[in-house]
Amino acid sequence: MFGYTEDQIAQFGLTFGVGAFMLYMVFIIFQLARESKAGKFGAFVLFLALGFGLVGFAAKGLIKYFLHGVGE
């Protein structure tokens, strides 16, 4: 499709699509903290608890990057 292979499209979707989805989830957590009037500590707890999965996913990508290198 448009001169790209299926692997290139999948890699693009994983990199930018999931990244955009993660940013949207941060926005949702922020909205939840704001609308519930959680305060600073409550917002911190929300970001810590709900954002922990995002951090794990990003850490997995970084670990794979450093262990296998850029080209693999």
XYZ file of N, CA, C and O in Angstrom:
288
model
N 0.847 -1.176 0.000
C 0.000 0.000 0.000
C 0.891 1.237 0.000
O 1.679 1.419 0.930
N 0.777 2.065 -1.013
C 1.556 3.293 -1.163
C 3.054 3.032 -1.110
O 3.826 3.875 -0.664
N 3.489 1.848 -1.494
C 4.908 1.528 -1.525
C 5.480 1.059 -0.201
O 6.691 0.935 -0.077
N 4.650 0.828 0.788
C 5.121 0.368 2.092
C 4.747 -1.095 2.283
O 3.708 -1.551 1.835
N 5.593 -1.805 3.001
C 5.291 -3.200 3.288
C 4.372 -3.279 4.507
O 4.203 -2.307 5.251
N 3.799 -4.439 4.695
C 2.912 -4.644 5.842
C 3.675 -4.463 7.158
O 3.150 -3.912 8.130
N 4.924 -4.892 7.178
C 5.744 -4.756 8.384
C 6.003 -3.285 8.710
O 5.959 -2.888 9.877
N 6.268 -2.475 7.693
C 6.513 -1.051 7.922
C 5.255 -0.354 8.445
O 5.333 0.489 9.333
N 4.103 -0.717 7.902
C 2.842 -0.113 8.357
C 2.542 -0.523 9.794
O 2.130 0.297 10.620
N 2.791 -1.789 10.112
C 2.554 -2.270 11.477
C 3.487 -1.580 12.465
O 3.067 -1.196 13.571
N 4.739 -1.402 12.090
C 5.696 -0.734 12.974
C 5.308 0.722 13.188
O 5.400 1.242 14.294
N 4.871 1.382 12.124
C 4.418 2.770 12.245
C 3.209 2.865 13.174
O 3.140 3.740 14.033
N 2.256 1.946 12.993
C 1.074 1.952 13.842
C 1.409 1.691 15.296
O 0.850 2.313 16.196
N 2.328 0.775 15.523
C 2.720 0.471 16.899
C 3.427 1.660 17.531
O 3.167 2.008 18.678
N 4.306 2.294 16.774
C 5.084 3.398 17.325
C 4.221 4.637 17.559
O 4.142 5.145 18.681
N 3.576 5.116 16.516
C 2.848 6.377 16.625
C 1.408 6.190 17.095
O 0.897 7.021 17.846
N 0.760 5.132 16.667
C -0.621 4.896 17.079
C -0.737 4.629 18.560
O -1.570 5.222 19.255
N 0.095 3.745 19.067
C 0.058 3.439 20.497
C 0.564 4.633 21.308
O 0.046 4.929 22.385
N 1.547 5.358 20.778
C 2.026 6.565 21.456
C 0.934 7.613 21.591
O 0.756 8.225 22.647
N 0.172 7.810 20.514
C -0.941 8.763 20.555
C -2.021 8.278 21.523
O -2.604 9.076 22.261
N -2.277 6.985 21.532
C -3.262 6.421 22.452
C -2.826 6.620 23.903
O -3.639 6.931 24.772
N -1.530 6.471 24.166
C -1.021 6.667 25.521
C -1.172 8.126 25.950
O -1.537 8.405 27.100
N -0.895 9.064 25.048
C -1.090 10.476 25.373
C -2.566 10.779 25.649
O -2.889 11.561 26.544
N -3.444 10.155 24.888
C -4.882 10.339 25.111
C -5.279 9.783 26.481
O -6.111 10.380 27.179
N -4.693 8.667 26.884
C -4.996 8.098 28.202
C -4.517 9.020 29.319
O -5.180 9.150 30.353
N -3.371 9.683 29.125
C -2.895 10.659 30.112
C -3.896 11.804 30.216
O -4.209 12.276 31.313
N -4.423 12.248 29.075
C -5.437 13.299 29.084
C -6.688 12.849 29.836
O -7.279 13.620 30.602
N -7.107 11.604 29.638
C -8.285 11.083 30.332
C -8.040 11.034 31.841
O -8.920 11.407 32.631
N -6.867 10.607 32.260
C -6.542 10.576 33.693
C -6.559 11.988 34.263
O -7.076 12.232 35.358
N -6.020 12.948 33.508
C -6.021 14.346 33.948
C -7.452 14.862 34.104
O -7.786 15.510 35.103
N -8.301 14.568 33.122
C -9.698 14.988 33.203
C -10.395 14.358 34.403
O -11.182 15.013 35.087
N -10.125 13.088 34.640
C -10.725 12.395 35.779
C -10.304 13.038 37.092
O -11.130 13.259 37.985
N -9.035 13.376 37.210
C -8.539 14.020 38.426
C -9.162 15.408 38.601
O -9.518 15.809 39.712
N -9.304 16.126 37.501
C -9.848 17.485 37.582
C -11.338 17.471 37.906
O -11.798 18.237 38.758
N -12.096 16.609 37.246
C -13.538 16.595 37.462
C -13.925 16.033 38.827
O -14.975 16.380 39.365
N -13.077 15.179 39.395
C -13.386 14.630 40.710
C -12.862 15.512 41.843
O -13.068 15.188 42.996
N -12.196 16.613 41.479
C -11.609 17.539 42.458
C -10.734 16.774 43.453
O -10.860 16.905 44.667
N -9.829 15.965 42.896
C -9.021 15.067 43.709
C -7.924 15.781 44.485
O -7.400 15.242 45.439
N -7.554 16.979 44.102
C -6.461 17.665 44.767
C -5.127 17.165 44.231
O -5.057 16.292 43.365
N -4.050 17.721 44.767
C -2.725 17.360 44.263
C -2.355 15.915 44.597
O -1.861 15.177 43.745
N -2.595 15.522 45.829
C -2.244 14.155 46.216
C -3.136 13.141 45.509
O -2.658 12.101 45.048
N -4.412 13.431 45.401
C -5.328 12.534 44.708
C -4.982 12.387 43.235
O -5.038 11.296 42.675
N -4.596 13.499 42.606
C -4.185 13.441 41.204
C -2.907 12.617 41.069
O -2.767 11.829 40.125
N -1.999 12.772 42.014
C -0.767 11.980 41.992
C -1.079 10.492 42.095
O -0.521 9.682 41.359
N -1.987 10.136 42.991
C -2.359 8.729 43.156
C -3.028 8.199 41.889
O -2.745 7.076 41.456
N -3.897 9.000 41.283
C -4.540 8.574 40.036
C -3.500 8.340 38.939
O -3.544 7.332 38.234
N -2.598 9.288 38.768
C -1.570 9.122 37.741
C -0.663 7.937 38.053
O -0.238 7.219 37.144
N -0.362 7.731 39.314
C 0.498 6.611 39.695
C -0.198 5.281 39.413
O 0.378 4.397 38.776
N -1.429 5.157 39.855
C -2.132 3.883 39.713
C -2.534 3.606 38.267
O -2.285 2.520 37.741
N -3.150 4.589 37.613
C -3.648 4.370 36.266
C -2.550 4.490 35.211
O -2.633 3.882 34.156
N -1.536 5.257 35.518
C -0.448 5.433 34.562
C 0.646 4.390 34.680
O 1.577 4.374 33.881
N 0.528 3.505 35.645
C 1.581 2.496 35.858
C 1.693 1.554 34.658
O 2.792 1.160 34.282
N 0.580 1.215 34.056
C 0.610 0.357 32.871
C 1.276 1.040 31.694
O 1.988 0.401 30.913
N 1.065 2.345 31.561
C 1.718 3.093 30.492
C 3.225 3.103 30.674
O 3.983 2.955 29.710
N 3.658 3.268 31.896
C 5.093 3.276 32.183
C 5.700 1.906 31.886
O 6.781 1.801 31.313
N 4.982 0.853 32.241
C 5.467 -0.497 31.962
C 5.587 -0.767 30.476
O 6.554 -1.370 30.008
N 4.600 -0.316 29.709
C 4.649 -0.512 28.259
C 5.815 0.255 27.650
O 6.543 -0.258 26.789
N 6.022 1.502 28.084
C 7.132 2.303 27.576
C 8.472 1.699 27.997
O 9.426 1.665 27.212
N 8.562 1.198 29.220
C 9.799 0.577 29.693
C 10.119 -0.671 28.879
O 11.284 -0.921 28.555
N 9.097 -1.432 28.526
C 9.317 -2.622 27.706
C 9.927 -2.244 26.362
O 10.862 -2.888 25.886
N 9.424 -1.203 25.761
C 9.980 -0.738 24.483
C 11.414 -0.276 24.609
O 12.243 -0.571 23.747
N 11.714 0.451 25.676
C 13.093 0.915 25.881
C 14.044 -0.249 26.142
O 15.170 -0.258 25.642
N 13.601 -1.214 26.922
C 14.440 -2.377 27.216
C 14.733 -3.154 25.937
O 15.879 -3.542 25.673
N 13.701 -3.366 25.115
C 13.909 -4.051 23.837
C 14.856 -3.266 22.945
O 15.708 -3.842 22.274
N 14.723 -1.945 22.936
C 15.577 -1.084 22.115
C 17.043 -1.225 22.514
O 17.917 -1.398 21.671
N 17.320 -1.188 23.802
C 18.703 -1.235 24.257
C 19.290 -2.628 24.194
O 20.507 -2.794 24.015
N 18.484 -3.677 24.336
C 19.005 -5.026 24.267
C 19.253 -5.493 22.842
O 20.235 -6.194 22.571
N 18.382 -5.128 21.924
C 18.475 -5.625 20.559
C 19.034 -4.628 19.578
O 19.351 -4.991 18.454
N 19.102 -3.372 19.920
C 19.614 -2.369 19.012
C 18.518 -1.809 18.121
O 17.371 -2.220 18.144
N 18.906 -0.873 17.300
C 17.950 -0.124 16.484
C 17.436 -0.959 15.319
O 16.247 -0.976 15.028
N 18.297 -1.670 14.620
C 17.928 -2.326 13.387
C 17.097 -3.588 13.527
O 16.590 -4.110 12.547
N 16.909 -4.117 14.696
C 16.203 -5.407 14.824
C 14.812 -5.238 15.342
O 14.429 -4.396 16.003
